[in-house]
Each structure stands twice: as structure tokens, then as C-alpha cells.
mmCIF file of C-alpha atoms in Angstrom:
data_model
loop_
_atom_site.group_PDB
_atom_site.id
_atom_site.type_symbol
_atom_site.label_atom_id
_atom_site.label_comp_id
_atom_site.label_asym_id
_atom_site.label_seq_id
_atom_site.Cartn_x
_atom_site.Cartn_y
_atom_site.Cartn_z
ATOM 1 C CA MET A 1 -1.206 20.944 17.336
ATOM 2 C CA GLU A 2 1.071 18.014 16.464
ATOM 3 C CA HIS A 3 -0.334 14.480 16.769
ATOM 4 C CA ASP A 4 1.461 11.181 17.282
ATOM 5 C CA ARG A 5 0.712 8.601 14.556
ATOM 6 C CA ALA A 6 1.134 5.718 16.983
ATOM 7 C CA SER A 7 -1.711 7.038 19.135
ATOM 8 C CA ALA A 8 -4.495 6.135 16.693
ATOM 9 C CA PRO A 9 -4.134 2.699 15.066
ATOM 10 C CA LEU A 10 -6.996 1.366 13.005
ATOM 11 C CA PRO A 11 -8.998 -1.360 14.741
ATOM 12 C CA LEU A 12 -8.101 -4.955 14.004
ATOM 13 C CA GLY A 13 -10.658 -7.455 12.817
ATOM 14 C CA GLU A 14 -11.993 -9.212 9.771
ATOM 15 C CA LEU A 15 -13.780 -6.239 8.205
ATOM 16 C CA PHE A 16 -11.579 -4.771 5.467
ATOM 17 C CA ALA A 17 -8.661 -6.928 6.572
ATOM 18 C CA GLN A 18 -8.039 -8.135 3.006
ATOM 19 C CA GLY A 19 -8.986 -7.109 -0.513
ATOM 20 C CA SER A 20 -10.482 -3.953 -1.960
ATOM 21 C CA PHE A 21 -13.013 -1.762 -0.169
ATOM 22 C CA PRO A 22 -16.435 -1.351 -1.756
ATOM 23 C CA PRO A 23 -17.154 2.177 -3.053
ATOM 24 C CA HIS A 24 -18.556 4.641 -0.518
ATOM 25 C CA HIS A 25 -21.659 4.547 -2.721
ATOM 26 C CA PRO A 26 -22.102 4.016 -6.503
ATOM 27 C CA GLY A 27 -22.285 7.741 -7.316
ATOM 28 C CA CYS A 28 -19.300 8.790 -5.176
ATOM 29 C CA PHE A 29 -17.115 11.317 -6.996
ATOM 30 C CA GLY A 30 -13.841 9.682 -5.928
ATOM 31 C CA CYS A 31 -14.566 5.960 -6.084
ATOM 32 C CA GLY A 32 -18.072 5.460 -7.457
ATOM 33 C CA PRO A 33 -18.438 3.242 -10.536
ATOM 34 C CA SER A 34 -21.678 5.017 -11.577
ATOM 35 C CA ASN A 35 -20.211 8.523 -11.588
ATOM 36 C CA PRO A 36 -18.849 9.309 -15.095
ATOM 37 C CA ALA A 37 -16.408 11.901 -13.671
ATOM 38 C CA SER A 38 -14.979 9.554 -11.033
ATOM 39 C CA PRO A 39 -11.330 8.495 -11.302
ATOM 40 C CA ARG A 40 -12.621 5.279 -9.660
ATOM 41 C CA ILE A 41 -10.027 5.082 -6.893
ATOM 42 C CA VAL A 42 -9.810 1.524 -5.575
ATOM 43 C CA PHE A 43 -8.880 1.368 -1.885
ATOM 44 C CA GLU A 44 -7.511 -1.412 0.280
ATOM 45 C CA ARG A 45 -6.239 -1.646 3.812
ATOM 46 C CA ARG A 46 -2.548 -2.220 4.465
ATOM 47 C CA GLY A 47 -2.076 -2.482 8.222
ATOM 48 C CA ASP A 48 -2.908 0.923 9.696
ATOM 49 C CA THR A 49 -2.778 2.547 6.251
ATOM 50 C CA VAL A 50 -5.401 2.799 3.516
ATOM 51 C CA ARG A 51 -3.979 2.687 -0.039
ATOM 52 C CA GLY A 52 -5.752 3.675 -3.229
ATOM 53 C CA THR A 53 -4.725 3.353 -6.864
ATOM 54 C CA PHE A 54 -6.152 5.196 -9.847
ATOM 55 C CA THR A 55 -5.363 6.889 -13.145
ATOM 56 C CA MET A 56 -6.619 10.329 -14.136
ATOM 57 C CA ASP A 57 -7.552 11.213 -17.706
ATOM 58 C CA GLU A 58 -8.713 14.215 -19.756
ATOM 59 C CA ARG A 59 -11.859 14.552 -17.602
ATOM 60 C CA HIS A 60 -9.549 15.569 -14.747
ATOM 61 C CA GLN A 61 -7.276 17.910 -16.713
ATOM 62 C CA GLY A 62 -6.270 21.387 -15.573
ATOM 63 C CA ALA A 63 -3.294 22.600 -17.588
ATOM 64 C CA PRO A 64 -2.532 20.498 -20.683
ATOM 65 C CA GLY A 65 -1.369 17.026 -19.684
ATOM 66 C CA VAL A 66 -1.748 17.475 -15.932
ATOM 67 C CA ALA A 67 -4.540 17.062 -13.423
ATOM 68 C CA HIS A 68 -6.453 20.031 -12.038
ATOM 69 C CA GLY A 69 -5.463 20.866 -8.454
ATOM 70 C CA GLY A 70 -9.053 20.354 -7.365
ATOM 71 C CA ILE A 71 -9.048 16.678 -8.363
ATOM 72 C CA VAL A 72 -5.709 16.222 -6.605
ATOM 73 C CA ALA A 73 -7.267 17.677 -3.438
ATOM 74 C CA ALA A 74 -10.362 15.510 -3.972
ATOM 75 C CA ALA A 75 -8.201 12.357 -4.176
ATOM 76 C CA LEU A 76 -6.534 13.263 -0.870
ATOM 77 C CA ASP A 77 -9.941 13.950 0.710
ATOM 78 C CA GLU A 78 -11.280 10.654 -0.640
ATOM 79 C CA ALA A 79 -8.318 8.741 0.791
ATOM 80 C CA SER A 80 -8.788 10.478 4.129
ATOM 81 C CA GLY A 81 -12.474 9.569 4.114
ATOM 82 C CA SER A 82 -11.639 5.946 3.347
ATOM 83 C CA ILE A 83 -10.062 5.647 6.798
ATOM 84 C CA LEU A 84 -13.652 5.749 8.066
ATOM 85 C CA MET A 85 -14.457 2.372 6.519
ATOM 86 C CA PRO A 86 -12.402 0.167 8.887
ATOM 87 C CA LEU A 87 -13.390 2.505 11.735
ATOM 88 C CA ARG A 88 -17.087 2.023 10.803
ATOM 89 C CA ARG A 89 -17.764 5.641 11.726
ATOM 90 C CA PRO A 90 -19.649 8.170 9.588
ATOM 91 C CA ALA A 91 -17.854 11.517 9.588
ATOM 92 C CA VAL A 92 -17.470 14.628 7.461
ATOM 93 C CA THR A 93 -14.486 16.686 6.372
ATOM 94 C CA VAL A 94 -14.285 19.942 8.310
ATOM 95 C CA LYS A 95 -10.773 20.953 7.226
ATOM 96 C CA LEU A 96 -8.398 19.859 4.486
ATOM 97 C CA ASP A 97 -4.941 21.421 4.174
ATOM 98 C CA VAL A 98 -3.190 20.455 0.939
ATOM 99 C CA ASN A 99 0.439 21.035 0.002
ATOM 100 C CA PHE A 100 1.195 20.603 -3.700
ATOM 101 C CA ALA A 101 4.718 19.420 -4.545
ATOM 102 C CA ALA A 102 4.680 18.350 -8.232
ATOM 103 C CA PRO A 103 2.258 18.173 -11.165
ATOM 104 C CA ALA A 104 0.066 15.070 -11.389
ATOM 105 C CA ARG A 105 0.424 13.838 -14.952
ATOM 106 C CA LEU A 106 -2.550 12.311 -16.707
ATOM 107 C CA GLY A 107 -2.490 8.675 -17.783
ATOM 108 C CA ARG A 108 -0.205 7.489 -14.974
ATOM 109 C CA GLU A 109 -1.070 5.117 -12.163
ATOM 110 C CA LEU A 110 -1.100 7.165 -8.978
ATOM 111 C CA ILE A 111 -1.112 5.947 -5.398
ATOM 112 C CA VAL A 112 -2.825 7.769 -2.561
ATOM 113 C CA THR A 113 -2.324 6.609 1.021
ATOM 114 C CA SER A 114 -3.865 7.783 4.254
ATOM 115 C CA GLN A 115 -3.357 7.139 7.926
ATOM 116 C CA LEU A 116 -5.262 8.075 11.049
ATOM 117 C CA SER A 117 -2.853 10.257 13.022
ATOM 118 C CA ALA A 118 -4.917 10.999 16.120
ATOM 119 C CA ARG A 119 -8.382 11.108 17.657
ATOM 120 C CA GLU A 120 -9.703 13.743 20.015
ATOM 121 C CA GLY A 121 -13.315 13.094 20.967
ATOM 122 C CA ARG A 122 -15.313 13.227 17.705
ATOM 123 C CA LYS A 123 -12.351 14.677 15.751
ATOM 124 C CA LEU A 124 -10.232 12.437 13.521
ATOM 125 C CA PHE A 125 -6.876 13.742 12.266
ATOM 126 C CA ILE A 126 -5.848 12.051 9.024
ATOM 127 C CA ASP A 127 -2.675 12.447 6.948
ATOM 128 C CA ALA A 128 -2.559 11.538 3.256
ATOM 129 C CA VAL A 129 0.000 11.538 0.456
ATOM 130 C CA LEU A 130 -0.409 11.232 -3.333
ATOM 131 C CA THR A 131 2.523 9.791 -5.278
ATOM 132 C CA ASP A 132 3.537 8.952 -8.828
ATOM 133 C CA GLY A 133 6.217 6.302 -8.357
ATOM 134 C CA ASP A 134 8.764 7.869 -6.008
ATOM 135 C CA THR A 135 7.555 11.417 -6.701
ATOM 136 C CA VAL A 136 5.358 13.048 -4.079
ATOM 137 C CA ILE A 137 2.591 14.958 -5.872
ATOM 138 C CA ALA A 138 0.804 16.354 -2.816
ATOM 139 C CA THR A 139 0.243 15.813 0.901
ATOM 140 C CA SER A 140 -2.633 16.700 3.176
ATOM 141 C CA ARG A 141 -3.767 16.892 6.777
ATOM 142 C CA ALA A 142 -7.515 16.500 7.212
ATOM 143 C CA ILE A 143 -9.797 16.906 10.166
ATOM 144 C CA PHE A 144 -13.003 14.882 10.066
ATOM 145 C CA VAL A 145 -15.748 15.044 12.683
ATOM 146 C CA GLU A 146 -17.912 12.034 13.486
ATOM 147 C CA VAL A 147 -21.616 12.611 12.824
ATOM 148 C CA PRO A 148 -24.700 10.472 13.377
ATOM 149 C CA GLN A 149 -26.028 8.513 10.395
ATOM 150 C CA GLN A 150 -29.067 10.814 10.456
ATOM 151 C CA HIS A 151 -26.839 13.619 9.124
ATOM 152 C CA PHE A 152 -26.563 11.796 5.789
ATOM 153 C CA VAL A 153 -30.143 10.532 5.797
ATOM 154 C CA ALA A 154 -31.360 14.128 6.176
ATOM 155 C CA LEU A 155 -29.360 14.984 3.028
ATOM 156 C CA GLY A 156 -30.872 12.173 0.937
ATOM 157 C CA ALA A 157 -29.035 8.943 1.830
ATOM 158 C CA THR A 158 -31.086 5.914 2.704
ATOM 159 C CA PRO A 159 -30.372 4.052 5.960
ATOM 160 C CA GLY A 160 -27.651 1.459 5.374
ATOM 161 C CA GLU A 161 -26.378 3.165 2.202
ATOM 162 C CA LEU A 162 -23.230 4.698 3.675
ATOM 163 C CA PHE A 163 -20.003 3.032 2.552
ATOM 164 C CA SER A 164 -21.974 0.128 1.070
ATOM 165 C CA ILE A 165 -21.487 -1.682 4.389
ATOM 166 C CA GLY A 166 -24.580 -0.744 6.300
ATOM 167 C CA ILE A 167 -23.430 2.136 8.476
#
């Protein structure tokens, strides 16, 4: 099913209107400062888009000099999940389709952007793209489903821990 981008703008307001987002939590694989494997993606809101910047190193290597496809997919998933922060909705990935277009070279600043394409009930449809300059590395379409906070608490999170903003 095709979704219209204009049908699902991010809410306006002061929260995440300017500056970098806090990490989802300190140990987060994609953005957490306490996770030694994290590429430490730093996200910010730009209108209805979330933009992240990061650099991958040897910890993320697949073939010599390039990132493993799994970390590329993880960066797209992380960017998709960052859309949840301005929405202030806990949700989980239920589907992630990734299309790889070019190798992601290590040691280069990469940019990953995501945008909420549509909402259908609890489902959120999110598109993301990873680039190195003008080169598209990979694109994705994710489906997230909103869940109650208790979902994460039952798995070990403490109330208020999600996204470091008290969800």
C-alpha cells in the first residue's frame, strides 16, 4: 500500500523543536553513549524530518573498509525509531525493508534521515535514507506499532526511562 507523506506531519511544539535529541537510553545500540559498539548517532529535528549524523569505524566493519550491512540496517531502524521522540509515542519495529544502493565506507560522516509517511491506527509508516554526501547508501520503509509503556517495563525498562524524556 502506498502512503502519502503529507498525510502524517510531525506535531508542532517546543519539544525537540531545536537542538539534538537525547539518546533513547544510555545503552542504546544506535545512539547510546554508554554502549561501546554504538556509532553514537546524534539526531535532531528538521521540520517534519529527523536527521542523524555519525561515523562508523572498524567496530562496524563487514568487508575491509566498509560497514557491515547489519549496521547499515540498524542505522535506518534507529532513524525510523527517532521519529517517535517528537511524537512522544512508544512503539516497536514490526517490519523493516532495506534497499542497499552503495557501500558505506568507514571513517566518513554519514547522514541518516527519516520521515513519518503515514499513520493507520497504531501503525506508523516511516521512510529513511542513509547518505554519504550525495551518494545514497541505503533506503528503508519501516512499520512501527505503538505499544503501551508497560511493554518495555515488562522487558526491564524502568518507568520514565524511555527516550530519556519520561515516556
